[in-house]
Amino acid sequence: MVVENFTGISYESWKETCDMYLSTVTDISLRRSFAMYLQLYPFTRITSVDKTIISSKGFYDNFIKSGAIFHNDSVLKRSNNFILKNNGGFRDAQLLSPLMFLILQAIGVEICKRYRQKRETDENIVAFYAGNFLDHKSLYKSQYQEFSKWNNYYAEEYPYFIKTDLSDYFSNIKFDKLLNLINNNVQAKFTPIQQKTIIDILNYCGDGKFPLVQNSTASSFLATIVYLDIIDVKLGNFIKKLPNIEAYKLIRYVDDLYIWLKPKTESNLNQEYNDIRAEYSSILNSYGLTLNTKKTGLYTGSDIDEKLKWSIYNDVVNEQRNAVEMYLDNKNWTENVNKFITSLFEKKFDSTLTKESFQKVINNSFKSDDIVGISGDEIFKRIIYDHSEYLQDDFVIENMSSLLVRQGISTFYMSPQILTTMVLNTSPGKNKNIAVKSLLNQLFIRNKNQVINRYDIVIALQYLLNTGFSHYDLKEKIINRNEHNLYLYIKKFCCQNFLIDFKKHNDYTHFKIINGDWKTYYLYFNYYVEISKKQYMEAYAYFKTYFDRMTALIAAYKNNKKLNVNKYFKTKQLEKFYKTIIGKNVGKTLEKAGKLRNKNPLVHSSMEMVDWSDWTEIINKMINDLNKILQETLTELKQNL
């Protein structure tokens, strides 16, 4: 049987993806980094045997190439993720099952192999994204370091730069434009069915939008290298023509673009800035994108350090990091930590604590004139993550507990991940001192009062990530009661090896009867995608065809004959066939199913369904009834497998 690879993912791309994300079994540093992120945490639970299985040619042929992976309910799990923006708001981010996450990354790897950048023809343009498929980098750190290094390098040569930003970038990416950009710039084109499937997978992973998924290198690659490729080239061509510009460089990290300018004459470049901003905004608009003018401005090269916003994981050069470490080692920072907590208490007490004032408190507590170019925020985070000895002080612990007891947990909403980690790191071995107990107590009080919000969930998640998801009550009483889908993700993928759940839902009966028939898996996946979008007419059209094809496959298996789809689509034929297996007369259900299909405007010109007020309920019931027939039939056949 010829198997159509309808995802377009080659085995080479699948293997490379597995090597990038499953190397946690041998790479301790990678495992430690992955353990910080909810989306990546499940990869810290796998064994070397699991890696061998998942990355094998057999697994690829059986599940990825055929599409059988989409017939597994464990894979098609999706939940909201709780990721905060810099301004304190929430991103519209999705949380995918580990295997669906790998599929998304493998699509990115495959496109990367085929795509040829237009910007490569212009030596003045450099683009970085979160990770690097060519270098097998799965995390953003190294690429952001490169981005920062290039900007610091050009700050020595170019007197001016324009810092730009896009508004709601990911949510404004258009699938049709993305597909056109891919098709027009790949060496080997994807087939029409592969193109549709790729877009369907992106759509599903993003819950109807471009997928914003934590640490998804594929999303960042597509959004940066592909979607902004021609935009960068067009902008570069425009800048070349400006009469007062001697030289320029475009340095991009995803949607952040730094435009370095060297004028021919001494000038403040206000005119050139306005021209470039207007042109860039116009180009973006033609792709459905919007320039964030509030975060766009003209600066001198000396401003670059402030604009890059270094953090503990984005050091520009190792020498700078070493300088910070030496500085931290030469001072006891416990007093600064207590000053920070006291300042938070005062700000909260007089109702002046905001996101902006919170950052000022950090800088005032930790910034020092003794070391240039490093913010108080940098030192603060380095202390929390790398120097917990300054937190393990009786006064620090008592002050943190007092802050929580007297002011409540809302102070932690300013920076939930960092402040939660700070509390946990006051206790060696994560033992529950009074600060940790106060934090937990505040969460359970809010839960009892039924006022749990998303910031509380972030705090609970950060606690669980830091403690290996071992706190039973936090999972059951807070996560499960308030975010059930998130709880299922944690239970299935973080508290155990995710292959356990995959194998549990991998129905061997289905697998043997379908026998690698990719069209059946294609139909089921399309049904699942449409039903997840609440597109019920489309979903029923796919499911009824899937049901008929499954019937023909069951008959082929039962009678030990070749697949014949033309024999099992009439109601009488179907009724007779199913009665011989399950001993029940399902003729009325099958007759209704056939009539319902013919009333679907996607199938028949009568379009009777559009006149019904309850067609959604009717379709859902019919899908359930047909699925019940299939399940009963497969149960009867299991004893003969």
XYZ file of C-alpha atoms in Angstrom:
641
model
C 0.000 0.000 0.000
C 1.346 3.436 -0.965
C 1.186 5.713 2.068
C 0.641 9.398 1.393
C 2.726 11.396 3.854
C -0.017 13.953 4.345
C 1.843 15.919 7.039
C 4.837 16.453 4.743
C 7.253 15.516 7.555
C 10.193 13.392 6.393
C 11.853 10.864 8.669
C 15.028 12.966 8.666
C 13.074 15.945 10.008
C 11.317 13.791 12.608
C 14.628 12.334 13.781
C 16.241 15.776 14.039
C 13.274 17.046 16.045
C 13.480 14.109 18.447
C 17.210 14.661 18.874
C 16.568 18.311 19.763
C 13.855 17.713 22.354
C 14.468 14.205 23.678
C 18.154 14.632 24.490
C 17.156 15.454 28.065
C 17.885 11.788 28.865
C 21.635 12.466 28.538
C 21.979 16.261 28.655
C 21.587 17.357 32.286
C 21.826 21.055 31.425
C 19.048 20.737 28.840
C 16.901 18.771 31.281
C 17.341 21.478 33.905
C 16.340 24.173 31.402
C 13.303 22.212 30.176
C 12.150 21.707 33.777
C 11.512 25.465 34.031
C 8.747 25.414 31.404
C 5.371 23.710 31.606
C 5.341 22.895 27.876
C 8.787 21.295 27.977
C 8.613 19.656 31.406
C 7.210 16.315 30.102
C 10.429 15.763 28.138
C 12.308 15.583 31.445
C 10.356 12.431 32.371
C 11.350 10.209 29.449
C 13.961 7.441 29.428
C 16.616 6.517 26.883
C 14.353 3.645 25.790
C 11.525 6.128 25.174
C 13.794 8.299 23.042
C 14.840 5.290 20.983
C 11.205 4.297 20.422
C 9.879 7.747 19.514
C 12.755 8.639 17.193
C 12.785 5.242 15.460
C 11.902 4.669 11.808
C 9.238 2.211 12.930
C 7.460 4.802 15.092
C 7.693 7.322 12.259
C 6.257 4.917 9.666
C 3.482 3.633 11.920
C 2.343 6.911 13.452
C 3.785 10.033 11.800
C 3.888 9.186 8.099
C 0.537 7.370 8.130
C -1.140 9.958 10.362
C -2.117 7.316 12.936
C -0.800 9.655 15.619
C -3.897 11.817 15.061
C -6.153 8.897 15.960
C -4.849 8.946 19.528
C -6.819 11.026 22.026
C -3.716 11.517 24.164
C -2.031 13.396 21.318
C -5.011 15.629 20.554
C -5.112 17.202 24.011
C -4.902 20.973 24.185
C -5.253 23.437 27.039
C -4.664 27.078 27.841
C -1.199 27.945 29.033
C -0.643 30.735 31.521
C 2.132 32.920 30.126
C 2.519 36.531 31.180
C 3.553 39.461 29.007
C 6.111 41.980 30.230
C 3.281 44.376 31.049
C 1.641 41.826 33.355
C -1.174 40.772 31.018
C -1.698 37.245 29.725
C -0.739 35.906 26.329
C -3.263 33.876 24.339
C -1.026 30.812 24.553
C -1.835 27.131 24.077
C -0.483 24.085 25.877
C -0.016 21.045 23.627
C 0.492 17.375 24.348
C 4.206 16.452 24.107
C 3.744 14.493 20.874
C 1.676 17.222 19.216
C 4.384 19.670 20.255
C 6.973 17.460 18.533
C 4.820 17.302 15.388
C 4.601 21.106 15.322
C 8.383 21.380 15.670
C 8.951 18.726 12.986
C 6.843 20.772 10.564
C 9.109 23.721 11.316
C 12.220 21.608 10.726
C 10.822 20.335 7.408
C 9.971 23.822 6.168
C 13.382 25.065 7.322
C 15.070 22.412 5.163
C 13.141 23.539 2.094
C 12.861 27.303 2.599
C 15.292 29.751 0.994
C 15.386 33.198 2.568
C 15.121 36.239 0.349
C 16.997 38.269 2.973
C 20.095 36.095 2.448
C 20.728 38.080 -0.749
C 21.256 41.230 1.349
C 24.308 41.153 3.627
C 22.862 44.082 5.584
C 20.035 41.990 7.057
C 20.336 39.444 9.860
C 17.391 37.670 11.508
C 17.270 35.566 14.666
C 14.418 33.589 16.170
C 13.790 31.695 19.419
C 15.982 28.666 18.799
C 17.781 27.554 15.668
C 16.843 24.481 13.656
C 20.056 24.514 11.627
C 22.169 24.427 14.801
C 19.716 22.137 16.636
C 19.050 24.748 19.332
C 15.683 24.322 21.034
C 15.844 27.305 23.423
C 15.980 31.032 22.771
C 18.963 31.889 24.974
C 21.826 31.476 22.503
C 19.999 33.260 19.691
C 19.054 36.219 21.851
C 22.683 36.425 22.929
C 23.723 36.567 19.259
C 21.094 39.211 18.576
C 22.378 41.286 21.512
C 25.996 40.806 20.478
C 25.345 42.020 16.917
C 23.527 45.101 18.197
C 26.339 45.939 20.607
C 28.851 45.479 17.813
C 27.032 47.874 15.474
C 26.623 50.405 18.292
C 30.372 51.018 17.935
C 30.112 51.796 14.219
C 26.640 53.262 13.651
C 25.643 56.424 15.560
C 21.860 55.891 15.374
C 19.336 53.094 15.527
C 15.585 52.777 15.247
C 13.985 50.313 17.632
C 10.692 48.927 16.346
C 7.976 46.646 17.623
C 4.777 45.126 16.199
C 1.351 45.158 17.839
C -0.117 41.719 18.684
C 2.148 40.181 16.092
C 1.415 36.466 16.393
C -2.361 36.882 16.463
C -2.230 38.929 13.236
C -0.327 36.377 11.152
C -2.552 35.224 8.283
C -2.449 31.536 7.347
C -3.126 32.164 3.652
C -0.260 34.651 3.385
C 2.037 32.313 5.317
C 1.221 29.433 2.969
C 1.891 31.595 -0.088
C 5.240 32.686 1.339
C 6.194 29.058 1.958
C 5.092 27.878 -1.495
C 6.900 30.679 -3.292
C 10.226 30.163 -1.537
C 10.750 26.419 -1.045
C 13.010 24.239 -3.164
C 10.608 21.286 -3.081
C 6.924 22.175 -2.899
C 4.509 20.480 -0.557
C 1.576 18.640 -2.151
C -1.877 20.270 -1.875
C -2.958 17.794 0.817
C 0.253 18.449 2.761
C -0.297 22.199 2.508
C -3.812 21.844 3.885
C -2.664 19.575 6.701
C 0.183 21.877 7.716
C -2.194 24.826 7.989
C -4.758 22.662 9.830
C -2.108 21.604 12.349
C -0.991 25.203 12.880
C -4.618 26.261 13.224
C -5.383 23.487 15.711
C -2.253 24.108 17.787
C -3.151 27.796 18.013
C -6.868 27.215 18.671
C -7.846 29.035 15.484
C -4.884 31.421 15.442
C -1.209 31.233 14.621
C 0.183 28.976 17.375
C 1.583 30.884 20.323
C 3.130 27.945 22.165
C 5.738 28.211 24.904
C 9.250 27.531 23.553
C 7.936 26.570 20.121
C 10.915 27.073 17.832
C 8.656 26.234 14.873
C 6.292 29.107 15.650
C 9.188 31.527 16.025
C 10.855 30.290 12.821
C 7.691 30.648 10.738
C 6.857 34.033 12.260
C 10.379 35.403 11.775
C 12.300 33.710 8.987
C 9.296 33.110 6.722
C 6.587 35.691 7.418
C 8.883 38.719 7.809
C 11.377 37.721 5.122
C 10.102 39.785 2.202
C 9.115 42.604 4.556
C 12.750 42.966 5.657
C 13.991 42.881 2.066
C 11.506 45.552 0.965
C 12.452 47.788 3.887
C 16.156 47.322 3.162
C 15.654 48.267 -0.482
C 13.865 51.439 0.614
C 16.609 52.488 3.040
C 19.253 51.984 0.329
C 17.597 54.723 -1.707
C 17.607 57.357 1.051
C 20.127 60.017 -0.069
C 21.534 60.811 3.381
C 22.138 57.190 4.473
C 25.680 55.972 3.873
C 25.183 52.520 5.412
C 22.547 50.560 7.309
C 21.987 47.235 9.068
C 18.731 45.462 9.967
C 19.040 43.177 13.004
C 15.864 41.283 13.829
C 14.790 39.060 16.723
C 11.263 37.838 15.890
C 9.129 41.013 15.768
C 11.769 43.268 17.353
C 13.708 45.008 14.579
C 16.703 47.273 15.180
C 17.609 49.487 12.216
C 21.166 50.826 12.426
C 21.913 53.981 10.418
C 25.077 55.831 9.418
C 24.327 59.242 7.850
C 26.474 60.807 5.139
C 26.341 64.172 6.889
C 26.062 65.259 10.507
C 22.364 65.075 11.102
C 19.852 64.024 13.737
C 18.059 61.868 11.112
C 14.569 62.984 12.134
C 13.467 63.183 8.499
C 14.939 59.779 7.663
C 13.365 58.308 10.792
C 9.915 59.516 9.788
C 10.379 58.234 6.229
C 11.548 54.801 7.397
C 8.801 54.497 9.992
C 6.121 55.410 7.436
C 7.500 52.972 4.847
C 7.845 50.123 7.348
C 4.309 50.710 8.610
C 2.985 50.677 5.027
C 4.778 47.432 4.155
C 3.520 45.807 7.354
C -0.035 46.892 6.626
C -0.022 45.021 3.309
C 0.617 41.832 5.310
C -2.073 42.544 7.888
C 0.435 43.742 10.501
C 0.618 46.925 12.569
C 3.635 48.886 13.764
C 3.507 49.606 17.491
C 4.345 53.304 17.309
C 4.468 53.647 21.108
C 7.416 51.245 21.219
C 9.123 52.590 18.099
C 11.708 55.354 18.327
C 15.022 56.821 17.172
C 17.979 56.485 19.545
C 21.722 56.994 19.671
C 24.082 54.048 19.870
C 24.781 54.706 23.558
C 21.144 53.814 24.361
C 21.478 50.213 23.210
C 22.175 48.671 26.639
C 18.937 49.988 28.092
C 16.832 48.979 25.088
C 18.071 45.405 24.941
C 16.775 44.794 28.484
C 19.250 42.176 29.627
C 18.013 39.448 31.923
C 19.711 36.606 33.759
C 19.275 34.268 30.832
C 20.172 36.776 28.105
C 23.720 37.864 28.887
C 25.335 39.690 26.024
C 28.844 38.366 26.563
C 30.345 35.892 28.998
C 32.804 38.496 30.281
C 29.894 40.612 31.473
C 28.310 37.625 33.209
C 31.585 36.842 34.942
C 31.845 40.434 36.088
C 28.393 40.204 37.652
C 29.272 36.929 39.356
C 32.441 38.425 40.826
C 30.458 41.418 42.006
C 27.804 39.240 43.630
C 30.410 37.116 45.369
C 32.066 40.159 46.941
C 29.027 41.279 48.892
C 26.373 39.882 51.203
C 23.081 40.738 49.497
C 20.763 39.721 52.322
C 20.341 43.340 53.419
C 19.288 44.304 49.884
C 16.764 41.464 49.813
C 15.220 42.683 53.065
C 15.172 46.237 51.712
C 13.290 44.962 48.676
C 10.656 43.182 50.796
C 10.219 46.209 53.080
C 9.784 48.514 50.081
C 7.136 46.193 48.633
C 5.321 46.286 51.950
C 5.359 50.093 52.007
C 4.219 50.422 48.392
C 1.404 47.962 48.963
C 0.391 49.680 52.194
C 0.048 53.126 50.621
C -1.609 51.687 47.468
C 1.129 52.851 45.090
C 2.344 49.412 43.991
C 2.066 49.082 40.216
C 4.041 47.151 37.607
C 6.168 50.243 37.026
C 6.760 50.997 40.712
C 7.572 47.317 41.286
C 10.429 47.579 38.775
C 11.627 50.759 40.478
C 11.680 48.961 43.825
C 13.869 46.252 42.288
C 16.299 48.756 40.784
C 16.461 50.853 43.948
C 17.121 47.750 46.034
C 19.731 46.075 43.836
C 21.181 48.561 41.327
C 24.736 49.630 42.046
C 26.920 52.296 40.504
C 29.931 50.039 41.049
C 29.146 47.991 37.949
C 28.123 49.746 34.745
C 25.559 48.428 32.275
C 23.870 45.934 34.574
C 20.391 46.668 35.881
C 19.073 46.004 39.358
C 16.662 43.567 37.734
C 19.622 41.540 36.440
C 21.203 41.305 39.889
C 17.848 40.558 41.549
C 17.119 37.623 39.252
C 20.659 36.293 39.506
C 20.303 36.240 43.299
C 16.978 34.408 43.169
C 18.001 31.754 40.655
C 21.726 31.330 41.310
C 22.445 32.671 44.812
C 19.693 31.431 47.103
C 22.127 31.630 50.044
C 21.206 35.322 50.296
C 17.544 34.355 50.669
C 18.012 31.700 53.346
C 18.083 34.172 56.191
C 15.724 34.211 59.175
C 14.792 37.858 58.676
C 14.158 37.363 54.948
C 11.945 34.361 55.660
C 10.048 36.193 58.402
C 9.597 39.307 56.265
C 8.325 37.302 53.278
C 5.862 35.494 55.509
C 4.718 38.773 57.046
C 4.247 40.323 53.594
C 2.019 37.419 52.545
C 0.014 37.253 55.778
C -0.575 40.986 56.180
C -0.837 42.077 52.541
C -2.158 38.945 50.856
C -0.890 37.239 47.748
C -1.779 40.032 45.322
C 1.709 41.540 45.703
C 2.988 38.423 43.960
C 0.866 39.257 40.904
C 3.542 41.814 39.958
C 5.880 38.938 39.041
C 4.365 35.557 39.986
C 7.111 33.261 38.688
C 10.023 35.167 40.196
C 8.462 35.912 43.583
C 7.200 32.339 43.966
C 10.666 31.013 43.160
C 12.085 33.506 45.636
C 9.892 32.126 48.435
C 10.756 28.527 47.584
C 14.468 29.308 47.493
C 14.370 30.671 51.036
C 14.170 27.047 52.086
C 17.041 24.601 51.421
C 15.716 21.414 49.871
C 12.324 23.124 49.374
C 11.273 22.355 52.958
C 8.169 24.214 54.063
C 9.352 27.082 56.263
C 6.933 29.778 57.414
C 7.302 31.743 54.166
C 6.450 28.717 52.016
C 3.569 27.785 54.329
C 2.221 31.342 54.191
C 2.288 31.268 50.392
C 0.380 27.989 50.249
C -2.042 29.129 52.928
C -2.931 32.248 50.930
C -3.697 30.126 47.866
C -5.925 27.731 49.793
C -7.773 30.601 51.503
C -8.535 32.126 48.103
C -9.609 28.746 46.798
C -11.941 28.230 49.766
C -13.457 31.664 49.119
C -13.794 30.773 45.408
C -11.787 33.787 44.232
C -8.926 31.977 42.485
C -7.768 33.920 39.414
C -5.224 33.267 36.672
C -2.381 34.868 38.605
C -3.048 32.418 41.432
C -2.857 29.599 38.886
C 0.519 30.914 37.671
C 1.794 30.928 41.263
C 0.514 27.387 41.817
C 2.130 26.232 38.562
C 5.446 27.823 39.475
C 5.345 26.085 42.848
C 4.641 22.746 41.181
C 7.364 23.227 38.552
C 9.887 23.981 41.287
C 8.878 20.955 43.354
C 8.402 18.282 40.712
C 4.576 18.446 40.780
C 4.560 16.617 44.099
C 2.029 18.718 46.034
C -1.194 16.684 45.938
C -3.599 19.296 47.367
C -2.287 22.017 45.084
C -3.029 19.830 42.065
C -6.359 18.423 43.229
C -7.938 21.277 45.169
C -6.742 24.268 43.149
C -5.676 23.224 39.634
C -8.294 20.498 39.143
C -11.190 22.532 40.533
C -10.356 25.692 38.623
C -8.583 24.554 35.421
C -9.526 20.936 34.716
C -7.853 20.681 31.292
C -4.630 22.017 32.782
C -4.941 19.437 35.554
C -5.270 16.646 32.976
C -2.126 17.876 31.226
C -0.205 17.799 34.500
C -1.556 14.391 35.478
C -0.924 12.739 32.100
C 2.315 14.391 31.032
C 4.088 15.902 34.062
C 3.401 13.367 36.807
C 4.259 10.393 34.640
C 6.039 9.426 31.436
C 3.841 10.732 28.580
C 4.280 7.522 26.586
C 2.187 5.753 29.232
C -0.862 7.799 28.271
C -0.070 7.473 24.565
C 0.028 3.679 24.801
C -3.160 3.683 26.872
C -5.049 5.500 24.111
C -3.362 3.700 21.233
C -6.194 1.307 20.362
C -4.546 -1.776 18.863
C -7.843 -2.931 17.361
C -8.222 0.293 15.411
C -4.580 0.175 14.413
C -4.732 -3.353 12.997
C -8.033 -2.875 11.171
C -7.048 0.455 9.601
C -3.786 -1.219 8.578
C -1.931 1.969 7.649
C -4.751 3.418 5.517
C -3.695 7.070 5.621
C -6.983 8.302 4.132
C -8.873 7.073 7.192
C -6.520 8.919 9.511
C -6.757 11.988 7.293
C -10.557 11.962 7.505
C -10.520 11.545 11.286
C -8.014 14.349 11.813
C -10.047 16.718 9.644
C -13.175 15.795 11.596
C -11.353 16.491 14.864
C -10.030 19.840 13.643
C -13.486 20.976 12.515
C -15.277 19.827 15.666
C -12.678 21.641 17.782
C -13.545 24.825 15.851
C -17.263 24.113 16.393
C -17.723 23.870 12.628
C -20.356 21.152 12.946
C -21.442 20.840 9.311
C -17.843 20.396 8.187
C -17.174 18.014 11.064
C -20.150 15.816 10.196
C -19.208 15.674 6.512
C -15.778 14.333 7.467
C -17.057 12.007 10.201
C -19.735 10.337 8.054
C -17.145 9.639 5.345
C -14.777 8.361 8.039
C -17.532 6.078 9.362
C -18.224 4.634 5.907
C -14.530 4.046 5.247
C -14.082 2.435 8.672
C -16.982 0.132 7.834
C -15.270 -0.945 4.618
C -12.003 -1.499 6.508
C -13.734 -3.618 9.160
C -15.336 -5.693 6.405
C -11.983 -6.138 4.656
C -10.399 -7.302 7.906
C -13.298 -9.569 8.890
C -13.533 -11.217 5.471
C -9.778 -11.198 4.853
C -10.252 -9.320 1.576
C -8.965 -6.135 -0.017
C -10.553 -2.814 0.867
C -13.668 -2.077 -1.199
C -15.210 1.272 -0.275
C -17.905 1.026 -2.971
C -19.690 -1.828 -1.257
C -20.518 -0.192 2.072
C -22.278 3.107 1.671
C -25.934 2.160 1.136
C -28.087 1.920 4.259
C -29.302 -1.646 3.623
C -25.762 -2.884 3.076
C -24.555 -1.196 6.253
C -27.509 -2.439 8.299
C -26.947 -6.040 7.263
C -23.230 -5.849 7.845
C -23.407 -4.473 11.389
C -26.161 -6.852 12.447
C -23.893 -9.821 11.670
C -21.285 -8.448 14.082
C -23.051 -6.770 17.001
C -26.396 -8.561 16.660
C -28.379 -5.337 16.779
C -30.536 -3.648 14.203
C -28.995 -0.222 13.729
C -30.839 0.422 10.479
C -32.793 3.431 11.769
C -29.650 5.154 12.991
C -27.852 4.476 9.718
C -30.824 5.687 7.685
C -30.968 8.923 9.691
C -27.215 9.339 9.246
C -27.525 9.049 5.467
C -30.419 11.491 5.296
C -28.604 13.930 7.553
C -25.614 13.890 5.225
C -27.860 14.681 2.237
C -29.307 17.673 4.078
C -25.860 19.096 4.781
C -25.237 22.145 2.526
C -21.630 21.012 2.133
C -22.820 17.792 0.482
C -26.212 18.366 -1.125
C -27.899 21.281 -2.870
C -31.153 20.831 -0.899
C -29.471 22.589 2.048
C -32.347 21.612 4.349
C -30.100 21.682 7.401
C -29.711 25.469 7.313
C -33.436 25.856 8.052
C -33.161 23.949 11.341
C -32.678 25.723 14.639
C -31.196 22.668 16.369
C -28.878 21.236 13.718
C -25.866 21.509 16.061
C -27.490 19.200 18.614
C -28.685 16.816 15.890
C -25.203 16.536 14.381
C -23.536 15.958 17.755
C -26.032 13.228 18.635
C -25.578 11.521 15.284
C -21.786 11.557 15.597
C -22.111 10.013 19.062
C -24.530 7.351 17.776
C -22.286 6.399 14.850
C -19.233 6.342 17.074
C -21.070 4.044 19.486
C -21.759 1.605 16.635
C -18.077 1.611 15.719
C -16.967 1.070 19.311
C -19.396 -1.811 19.860
C -18.233 -3.408 16.619
C -14.567 -3.078 17.520
C -15.237 -4.529 20.967
C -16.797 -7.606 19.370
C -13.860 -7.985 17.009
C -11.210 -7.638 19.723
C -11.576 -11.235 20.841
C -10.594 -12.389 17.358
C -7.504 -10.199 17.044
